Short mmCIF file of C-alpha atoms in Angstrom, two decimals:
data_model
loop_
_atom_site.label_atom_id
_atom_site.label_comp_id
_atom_site.label_asym_id
_atom_site.label_seq_id
_atom_site.Cartn_x
_atom_site.Cartn_y
_atom_site.Cartn_z
CA UNK E 5 95.18 66.92 267.90
CA UNK E 6 96.67 66.67 264.41
CA UNK E 7 98.52 63.51 265.37
CA UNK E 8 95.26 61.97 266.52
CA UNK E 9 93.55 62.77 263.23
CA UNK E 10 96.40 61.18 261.24
CA UNK E 11 96.20 58.09 263.34
CA UNK E 12 92.49 57.75 262.79
CA UNK E 13 92.89 58.08 259.00
CA UNK E 14 95.57 55.41 259.08
CA UNK E 15 93.33 53.05 260.99
CA UNK E 16 90.55 53.66 258.51
CA UNK E 17 92.83 52.96 255.53
CA UNK E 18 94.21 49.78 257.22
CA UNK E 19 90.64 48.68 257.84
CA UNK E 20 89.69 49.28 254.18
CA UNK E 21 92.73 47.39 252.95
CA UNK E 22 91.97 44.53 255.27
CA UNK E 23 88.42 44.29 254.11
CA UNK E 24 89.47 44.69 250.48
CA UNK E 25 91.90 41.80 250.76
CA UNK E 26 89.25 39.78 252.51
CA UNK E 27 86.71 40.53 249.89
CA UNK E 28 89.17 39.62 247.08
CA UNK E 29 90.01 36.36 248.84
CA UNK E 30 86.29 35.56 249.14
CA UNK E 31 85.74 36.45 245.47
CA UNK E 32 88.60 34.19 244.36
CA UNK E 33 87.25 31.39 246.53
CA UNK E 34 83.77 31.80 245.17
CA UNK E 35 85.16 31.90 241.63
CA UNK E 36 87.13 28.72 242.12
CA UNK E 37 84.12 26.97 243.58
CA UNK E 38 81.99 28.11 240.71
CA UNK E 39 84.47 27.02 238.10
CA UNK E 40 84.93 23.69 239.84
CA UNK E 41 81.11 23.11 239.87
CA UNK E 42 80.80 24.15 236.25
CA UNK E 43 83.64 21.90 235.21
CA UNK E 44 82.13 19.03 237.17
CA UNK E 45 78.82 19.53 235.48
CA UNK E 46 80.53 19.56 232.04
CA UNK E 47 82.40 16.38 232.90
CA UNK E 48 79.22 14.66 234.05
CA UNK E 49 77.48 15.81 230.90
CA UNK E 50 80.32 14.55 228.71
CA UNK E 51 80.35 11.27 230.54
CA UNK E 52 76.66 10.87 230.00
CA UNK E 53 77.03 11.75 226.36
CA UNK E 54 79.94 9.36 225.91
CA UNK E 55 77.94 6.56 227.50
CA UNK E 56 74.92 7.14 225.25
CA UNK E 57 76.90 7.61 221.95
CA UNK E 58 79.34 5.36 220.20
CA UNK E 59 82.97 6.40 220.19
CA UNK E 60 82.81 7.40 216.52
CA UNK E 61 79.64 9.48 217.05
CA UNK E 62 81.21 11.30 219.94
CA UNK E 63 84.45 12.01 218.02
CA UNK E 64 82.31 13.31 215.06
CA UNK E 65 80.39 15.59 217.41
CA UNK E 66 83.59 16.90 218.91
CA UNK E 67 85.18 17.45 215.53
CA UNK E 68 82.05 19.27 214.37
CA UNK E 69 82.07 21.58 217.39
CA UNK E 70 85.68 22.35 217.10
CA UNK E 71 85.44 22.98 213.36
CA UNK E 72 82.63 25.51 213.92
CA UNK E 73 84.40 27.31 216.73
CA UNK E 74 87.82 27.44 215.14
CA UNK E 75 88.48 29.81 212.29
CA UNK E 76 90.32 27.75 209.65
CA UNK E 77 91.65 30.65 207.50
CA UNK E 78 93.36 28.22 205.13
CA UNK E 79 95.57 26.88 207.92
CA UNK E 80 95.97 23.19 208.64
CA UNK E 81 95.87 22.28 212.33
CA UNK E 82 95.72 19.36 214.65
CA UNK E 83 93.66 19.35 217.85
CA UNK E 84 93.61 16.77 220.60
CA UNK E 85 90.33 15.71 222.12
CA UNK E 86 89.77 14.38 225.56
CA UNK E 87 87.29 11.52 225.76
CA UNK E 88 86.38 10.70 229.34
CA UNK E 89 87.31 7.12 230.21
CA UNK E 90 89.46 6.68 227.14
CA UNK E 91 93.02 7.59 226.01
CA UNK E 92 93.63 10.88 224.22
CA UNK E 93 92.92 10.61 220.51
CA UNK E 94 94.23 12.83 217.76
CA UNK E 95 91.68 14.64 215.66
CA UNK E 96 92.10 14.18 211.92
CA UNK E 97 93.82 16.92 210.07
CA UNK E 98 91.61 19.57 208.58
CA UNK E 99 92.51 21.58 205.57
CA UNK E 100 90.60 23.73 203.11
CA UNK E 101 90.84 23.46 199.35
CA UNK E 102 93.75 25.57 198.44
CA UNK E 103 93.66 27.59 195.31
CA UNK E 104 95.09 25.55 192.50
CA UNK E 105 97.32 26.82 189.78
CA UNK E 106 96.17 26.98 186.16
CA UNK E 107 98.35 24.02 185.11
CA UNK E 108 96.79 21.92 187.87
CA UNK E 109 93.32 22.88 186.83
CA UNK E 110 94.05 21.94 183.23
CA UNK E 111 95.50 18.66 184.38
CA UNK E 112 92.39 17.88 186.44
CA UNK E 113 90.17 18.84 183.50
CA UNK E 114 92.16 16.63 181.19
CA UNK E 115 91.97 13.64 183.59
CA UNK E 116 88.20 14.17 183.98
CA UNK E 117 87.66 14.31 180.21
CA UNK E 118 89.90 11.29 179.72
CA UNK E 119 87.82 9.35 182.30
CA UNK E 120 84.62 10.30 180.48
CA UNK E 121 86.13 9.25 177.12
CA UNK E 122 87.19 5.90 178.54
CA UNK E 123 83.64 5.28 179.81
CA UNK E 124 82.16 6.27 176.49
CA UNK E 125 84.60 4.06 174.61
CA UNK E 126 83.68 1.14 176.80
CA UNK E 127 79.99 1.65 176.19
CA UNK E 128 80.61 1.86 172.43
CA UNK E 129 82.63 -1.33 172.51
CA UNK E 130 79.96 -3.09 174.44
CA UNK E 131 77.36 -1.78 171.98
CA UNK E 132 79.43 -2.99 168.98
CA UNK E 133 79.80 -6.45 170.56
CA UNK E 134 76.06 -6.70 171.09
CA UNK E 135 75.49 -5.54 167.52
CA UNK E 136 77.99 -8.08 166.14
CA UNK E 137 76.04 -10.80 167.85
CA UNK E 138 73.07 -9.99 165.59
CA UNK E 139 75.02 -9.68 162.37
CA UNK E 140 75.56 -12.43 159.82
CA UNK E 141 77.62 -12.29 156.57
CA UNK E 142 75.94 -14.37 153.86
CA UNK E 143 77.20 -15.49 150.48
CA UNK E 144 75.42 -17.08 147.56
CA UNK E 145 77.62 -18.94 145.16
CA UNK E 146 76.81 -21.06 142.12
CA UNK E 147 79.89 -23.22 142.18
CA UNK E 148 79.29 -24.86 138.72
CA UNK E 149 79.18 -28.65 138.79
CA UNK E 150 82.33 -30.73 138.51
CA UNK E 151 81.60 -32.42 135.19
CA UNK E 152 83.94 -31.99 132.22
CA UNK E 153 83.28 -28.88 130.25
CA UNK E 154 84.03 -27.87 126.64
CA UNK E 155 86.00 -24.93 127.95
CA UNK E 156 88.78 -26.37 130.13
CA UNK E 157 88.90 -23.20 132.29
CA UNK E 158 85.51 -24.34 133.75
CA UNK E 159 86.89 -27.65 134.87
CA UNK E 160 87.15 -27.96 138.63
CA UNK E 161 90.84 -28.74 138.82
CA UNK E 162 91.65 -25.46 137.04
CA UNK E 163 89.61 -23.26 139.41
CA UNK E 164 89.33 -25.14 142.75
CA UNK E 165 92.09 -23.01 144.30
CA UNK E 166 90.28 -19.80 143.19
CA UNK E 167 87.06 -21.08 144.79
CA UNK E 168 88.87 -21.57 148.12
CA UNK E 169 90.49 -18.18 147.82
CA UNK E 170 87.33 -16.23 147.11
CA UNK E 171 85.59 -17.88 150.09
CA UNK E 172 88.57 -17.30 152.32
CA UNK E 173 88.89 -13.64 151.25
CA UNK E 174 85.26 -12.69 151.96
CA UNK E 175 84.90 -15.08 154.89
CA UNK E 176 81.09 -15.52 154.92
CA UNK E 177 79.42 -16.90 158.02
CA UNK E 178 76.88 -18.81 155.89
CA UNK E 179 77.33 -19.89 152.29
CA UNK E 180 74.38 -20.91 150.18
CA UNK E 181 75.70 -23.02 147.25
CA UNK E 182 74.16 -24.17 144.00
CA UNK E 183 75.13 -26.89 141.46
CA UNK E 184 78.00 -28.36 143.43
CA UNK E 185 78.65 -32.10 143.56
CA UNK E 186 79.24 -33.67 146.93
CA UNK E 187 82.96 -34.22 146.27
CA UNK E 188 83.35 -30.52 145.42
CA UNK E 189 81.79 -29.64 148.78
CA UNK E 190 84.12 -32.15 150.47
CA UNK E 191 87.03 -30.34 148.85
CA UNK E 192 85.87 -26.97 150.26
CA UNK E 193 85.33 -28.26 153.76
CA UNK E 194 88.70 -30.08 153.66
CA UNK E 195 90.48 -26.80 152.92
CA UNK E 196 88.15 -24.63 155.06
CA UNK E 197 87.47 -26.84 158.09
CA UNK E 198 85.64 -24.10 159.90
CA UNK E 199 82.54 -24.94 157.88
CA UNK E 200 79.97 -27.69 158.27
CA UNK E 201 77.46 -28.71 155.57
CA UNK E 202 73.71 -29.27 155.42
CA UNK E 203 71.50 -30.39 152.57
CA UNK E 204 70.51 -33.21 150.22
CA UNK E 205 70.94 -33.71 146.52
CA UNK E 206 68.39 -33.34 143.75
CA UNK E 207 67.73 -37.06 144.07
CA UNK E 208 67.08 -36.80 147.77
CA UNK E 209 70.41 -38.25 149.01
CA UNK E 210 72.75 -36.56 151.51
CA UNK E 211 75.93 -38.41 150.38
CA UNK E 212 75.39 -38.78 146.65
CA UNK E 213 78.53 -37.99 144.77
CA UNK E 214 77.26 -37.54 141.17
CA UNK E 215 74.42 -35.15 141.45
CA UNK E 216 74.02 -31.46 142.32
CA UNK E 217 73.30 -30.00 145.78
CA UNK E 218 71.92 -26.68 147.03
CA UNK E 219 73.92 -27.23 150.17
CA UNK E 220 74.34 -24.69 152.97
CA UNK E 221 77.79 -24.30 154.54
CA UNK E 222 78.01 -22.61 157.93
CA UNK E 223 80.63 -21.73 160.56
CA UNK E 224 80.42 -24.38 163.29
CA UNK E 225 81.76 -22.06 165.99
CA UNK E 226 79.03 -19.49 165.33
CA UNK E 227 75.81 -21.40 164.58
CA UNK E 228 73.82 -24.37 165.71
CA UNK E 229 71.34 -26.17 163.42
CA UNK E 230 67.95 -26.29 165.09
CA UNK E 231 65.94 -27.67 162.21
CA UNK E 232 66.35 -28.29 158.46
CA UNK E 233 65.22 -30.06 155.32
CA UNK E 234 65.64 -30.20 151.57
CA UNK E 235 62.37 -30.03 149.61
CA UNK E 236 61.41 -30.09 145.93
CA UNK E 237 60.06 -27.17 143.89
CA UNK E 238 57.20 -29.21 142.49
CA UNK E 239 53.57 -30.13 143.12
CA UNK E 240 54.85 -32.72 145.69
CA UNK E 241 57.59 -30.88 147.68
CA UNK E 242 58.26 -33.73 150.04
CA UNK E 243 58.86 -36.29 147.24
CA UNK E 244 61.66 -36.50 144.73
CA UNK E 245 59.92 -34.92 141.81
CA UNK E 246 59.64 -32.26 139.13
CA UNK E 247 56.57 -30.49 137.69
CA UNK E 248 55.37 -28.03 134.92
CA UNK E 249 57.98 -29.14 132.34
CA UNK E 250 61.02 -28.40 134.54
CA UNK E 251 64.20 -29.72 132.85
CA UNK E 252 65.66 -31.05 136.15
CA UNK E 253 64.45 -31.77 139.68
CA UNK E 254 64.77 -28.41 141.43
CA UNK E 255 65.30 -28.16 145.19
CA UNK E 256 65.65 -25.75 148.05
CA UNK E 257 67.62 -26.45 151.30
CA UNK E 258 66.09 -24.81 154.38
CA UNK E 259 68.03 -24.49 157.68
CA UNK E 260 66.87 -22.98 160.95
CA UNK E 261 69.97 -21.59 162.67
CA UNK E 262 70.64 -20.32 166.13
CA UNK E 263 73.44 -17.80 166.70
CA UNK E 264 75.47 -19.22 169.57
CA UNK E 265 76.53 -15.90 170.95
CA UNK E 266 73.07 -14.43 171.22
CA UNK E 267 70.57 -17.21 170.93
CA UNK E 268 68.95 -15.39 168.03
CA UNK E 269 67.22 -17.75 165.49
CA UNK E 270 66.56 -17.35 161.81
CA UNK E 271 65.87 -19.31 158.66
CA UNK E 272 68.32 -19.55 155.75
CA UNK E 273 67.28 -20.96 152.33
CA UNK E 274 69.49 -21.85 149.31
CA UNK E 275 67.81 -22.74 145.94
CA UNK E 276 68.11 -22.80 142.23
CA UNK E 277 65.19 -22.37 139.80
CA UNK E 278 65.01 -24.11 136.45
CA UNK E 279 66.67 -22.48 133.46
CA UNK E 280 63.72 -23.39 131.16
CA UNK E 281 62.81 -20.61 128.64
CA UNK E 282 59.26 -20.77 130.05
CA UNK E 283 59.01 -18.15 132.77
CA UNK E 284 55.80 -19.78 134.04
CA UNK E 285 57.92 -22.78 135.28
CA UNK E 286 59.96 -20.47 137.55
CA UNK E 287 56.88 -18.67 138.70
CA UNK E 288 55.33 -21.96 139.84
CA UNK E 289 58.55 -23.02 141.54
CA UNK E 290 58.63 -19.64 143.27
CA UNK E 291 55.09 -20.17 144.55
CA UNK E 292 56.05 -23.53 146.09
CA UNK E 293 59.10 -21.84 147.66
CA UNK E 294 56.92 -19.15 149.25
CA UNK E 295 54.37 -21.63 150.56
CA UNK E 296 57.01 -23.85 152.08
CA UNK E 297 58.78 -20.90 153.69
CA UNK E 298 55.53 -19.84 155.25
CA UNK E 299 54.81 -23.31 156.60
CA UNK E 300 58.29 -23.82 158.06
CA UNK E 301 58.51 -20.33 159.59
CA UNK E 302 55.29 -20.27 161.55
CA UNK E 303 57.10 -18.50 164.32
CA UNK E 304 57.80 -15.45 162.13
CA UNK E 305 61.59 -15.59 162.48
CA UNK E 306 63.94 -13.58 160.22
CA UNK E 307 64.39 -15.10 156.78
CA UNK E 308 67.27 -15.10 154.30
CA UNK E 309 66.77 -16.57 150.82
CA UNK E 310 69.72 -17.01 148.52
CA UNK E 311 70.19 -18.66 145.17
CA UNK E 312 70.41 -18.69 141.40
CA UNK E 313 66.93 -17.74 140.08
CA UNK E 314 67.69 -17.75 136.32
CA UNK E 315 65.55 -14.62 135.95
CA UNK E 316 66.29 -10.91 135.94
CA UNK E 317 65.30 -8.52 138.70
CA UNK E 318 62.38 -7.27 136.66
CA UNK E 319 61.13 -10.82 135.83
CA UNK E 320 57.94 -12.40 137.17
CA UNK E 321 59.79 -14.62 139.72
CA UNK E 322 61.45 -11.57 141.30
CA UNK E 323 58.21 -9.68 141.43
CA UNK E 324 56.40 -12.62 143.08
CA UNK E 325 59.03 -12.90 145.78
CA UNK E 326 59.10 -9.13 146.51
CA UNK E 327 55.40 -8.39 146.16
CA UNK E 328 53.55 -11.55 147.28
CA UNK E 329 56.34 -12.83 149.49
CA UNK E 330 57.10 -9.39 150.98
CA UNK E 331 60.82 -10.05 150.62
CA UNK E 332 63.48 -7.50 149.80
CA UNK E 333 66.38 -7.80 147.34
CA UNK E 334 69.48 -7.05 149.38
CA UNK E 335 71.08 -5.41 146.34
CA UNK E 336 68.46 -2.70 146.20
CA UNK E 337 68.30 -2.17 149.99
CA UNK E 338 71.97 -2.17 150.91
CA UNK E 339 73.43 0.98 152.61
CA UNK E 340 76.74 0.21 150.94
CA UNK E 341 76.68 -1.32 147.47
CA UNK E 342 79.70 -3.04 145.98
CA UNK E 343 80.44 -3.51 142.29
CA UNK E 344 77.00 -3.39 140.77
CA UNK E 345 78.20 -2.43 137.28
CA UNK E 346 78.73 -6.15 136.76
CA UNK E 347 76.22 -8.88 136.11
CA UNK E 348 76.30 -11.76 138.54
CA UNK E 349 76.92 -13.98 135.47
CA UNK E 350 80.27 -13.41 133.72
CA UNK E 351 78.86 -12.59 130.23
CA UNK E 352 81.67 -11.64 127.86
CA UNK E 353 84.27 -13.72 129.74
CA UNK E 354 82.72 -17.06 128.88
CA UNK E 355 81.33 -19.00 125.98
CA UNK E 356 78.21 -20.56 127.46
CA UNK E 357 75.36 -19.35 125.24
CA UNK E 358 72.78 -18.95 128.01
CA UNK E 359 75.01 -16.50 129.91
CA UNK E 360 75.94 -14.46 126.88
CA UNK E 361 72.31 -14.32 126.10
CA UNK E 362 71.42 -13.42 129.61
CA UNK E 363 73.71 -10.39 129.71
CA UNK E 364 72.97 -9.43 126.15
CA UNK E 365 69.25 -9.30 126.76
CA UNK E 366 69.09 -7.93 130.29
CA UNK E 367 72.26 -5.81 130.50
CA UNK E 368 75.18 -5.62 132.91
CA UNK E 369 73.34 -3.78 135.70
CA UNK E 370 71.02 -6.69 136.50
CA UNK E 371 71.73 -10.09 138.06
CA UNK E 372 70.14 -13.51 138.39
CA UNK E 373 71.77 -14.47 141.67
CA UNK E 374 70.01 -12.89 144.62
CA UNK E 375 69.90 -12.63 148.35
CA UNK E 376 66.52 -11.75 149.74
CA UNK E 377 65.61 -10.77 153.25
CA UNK E 378 62.44 -10.15 155.26
CA UNK E 379 61.38 -6.62 155.99
CA UNK E 380 62.71 -6.62 159.55
CA UNK E 381 66.27 -7.61 158.60
CA UNK E 382 68.67 -4.72 157.92
CA UNK E 383 70.97 -4.96 154.94
CA UNK E 384 74.28 -3.37 155.80
CA UNK E 385 76.30 -4.17 152.68
CA UNK E 386 75.95 -5.95 149.32
CA UNK E 387 78.62 -6.71 146.75
CA UNK E 388 79.26 -8.84 143.64
CA UNK E 389 82.62 -10.47 143.98
CA UNK E 390 84.38 -10.12 140.61
CA UNK E 391 87.84 -11.07 141.84
CA UNK E 392 90.30 -13.15 139.78
CA UNK E 393 92.96 -15.29 141.54
CA UNK E 394 96.12 -15.88 139.46
CA UNK E 395 94.08 -14.82 136.42
CA UNK E 396 91.34 -17.41 137.11
CA UNK E 397 87.69 -16.83 137.92
CA UNK E 398 86.27 -19.17 140.55
CA UNK E 399 83.15 -20.11 138.63
CA UNK E 400 80.71 -19.25 135.90
CA UNK E 401 78.81 -16.99 138.23
CA UNK E 402 80.20 -14.28 140.40
CA UNK E 403 79.48 -14.96 144.06
CA UNK E 404 77.43 -12.29 145.87
CA UNK E 405 77.86 -11.41 149.51
CA UNK E 406 75.84 -9.33 151.97
CA UNK E 407 76.17 -8.31 155.59
CA UNK E 408 72.83 -8.58 157.43
CA UNK E 409 71.73 -7.55 160.93
CA UNK E 410 68.72 -9.17 162.63
CA UNK E 411 66.61 -6.93 164.82
#
């Protein structure tokens, strides 16, 4: 009986084992089939996605999915991606920003600031270049005519080198001259070939050798002459003439310039009023000058007026130009003023009575040689050039120079 029971239990256990193995086999089979179907669906889906996307889009999507699933943890890794229908491609290497040391941070900061400074410097340089295109350095210079003088130091051959040296030293872009003979101007242009000349004599001739000019010299590589004329400070400005008891024919040379670098245009005038003791003569000549300036400059361009006015800064001619003409004396408007303790006429250094009288009456702090500008022109600098060269003054008058900027 006992044997029979044991046999039955054994059969039951064998049966359970058999069914258990069978069930496990079935489960494994079903699992493999399920995984196969799932994998097939995934492959089909990937194939469909690959067909509808470009290679680069598919790669980007794969990279994105991997990067979100993988935990980087500051570790660089390389992953291979299977693209159905294409060879295996290597995924780009991913790495996080590693913590940089303090020296590296300082180096990066220095490089960044240096880059900013370079950019700022470039902008400043470009701004300066643009500003320079609007700037003009002007000189007014009574050269004293080339006749023989009682004082030999005034003779041209004794001061011609000093004249060249003072012009070369201050290097004006435009030079308004007074009293020079044509051959004196030829000498200047021969020694300073960067300048060209414009203007006629007091007798109306452009090549006359024995009469005075109010010629304008200008740098040929910086300016182009657009328009110009020499007119007379008289009741008939277009004719060779004088009026109101003027001792000599008095003229003004007007030139409309264009700055080659910028295309900016402006008018430049060089003149000399009469030295008559009657101030009314100079007032009338000033009135003609203003009327002619207004007629020529109908466009309202910037204006520069230079010359020897034979009148102090508090005289009627100066007041007419600054009040009625709305011009500004560059000497009083300059941001940087040069040697203004000197008169523009050499006073005690010479023997010409008119100049001793001029400085004796009006004092050293005034001047009769002026540079005027319109209200829209900025005066950057102004100076009276009192230089000697080998102990020699260039002329009876000190030249005056001013840096201007047109807006």
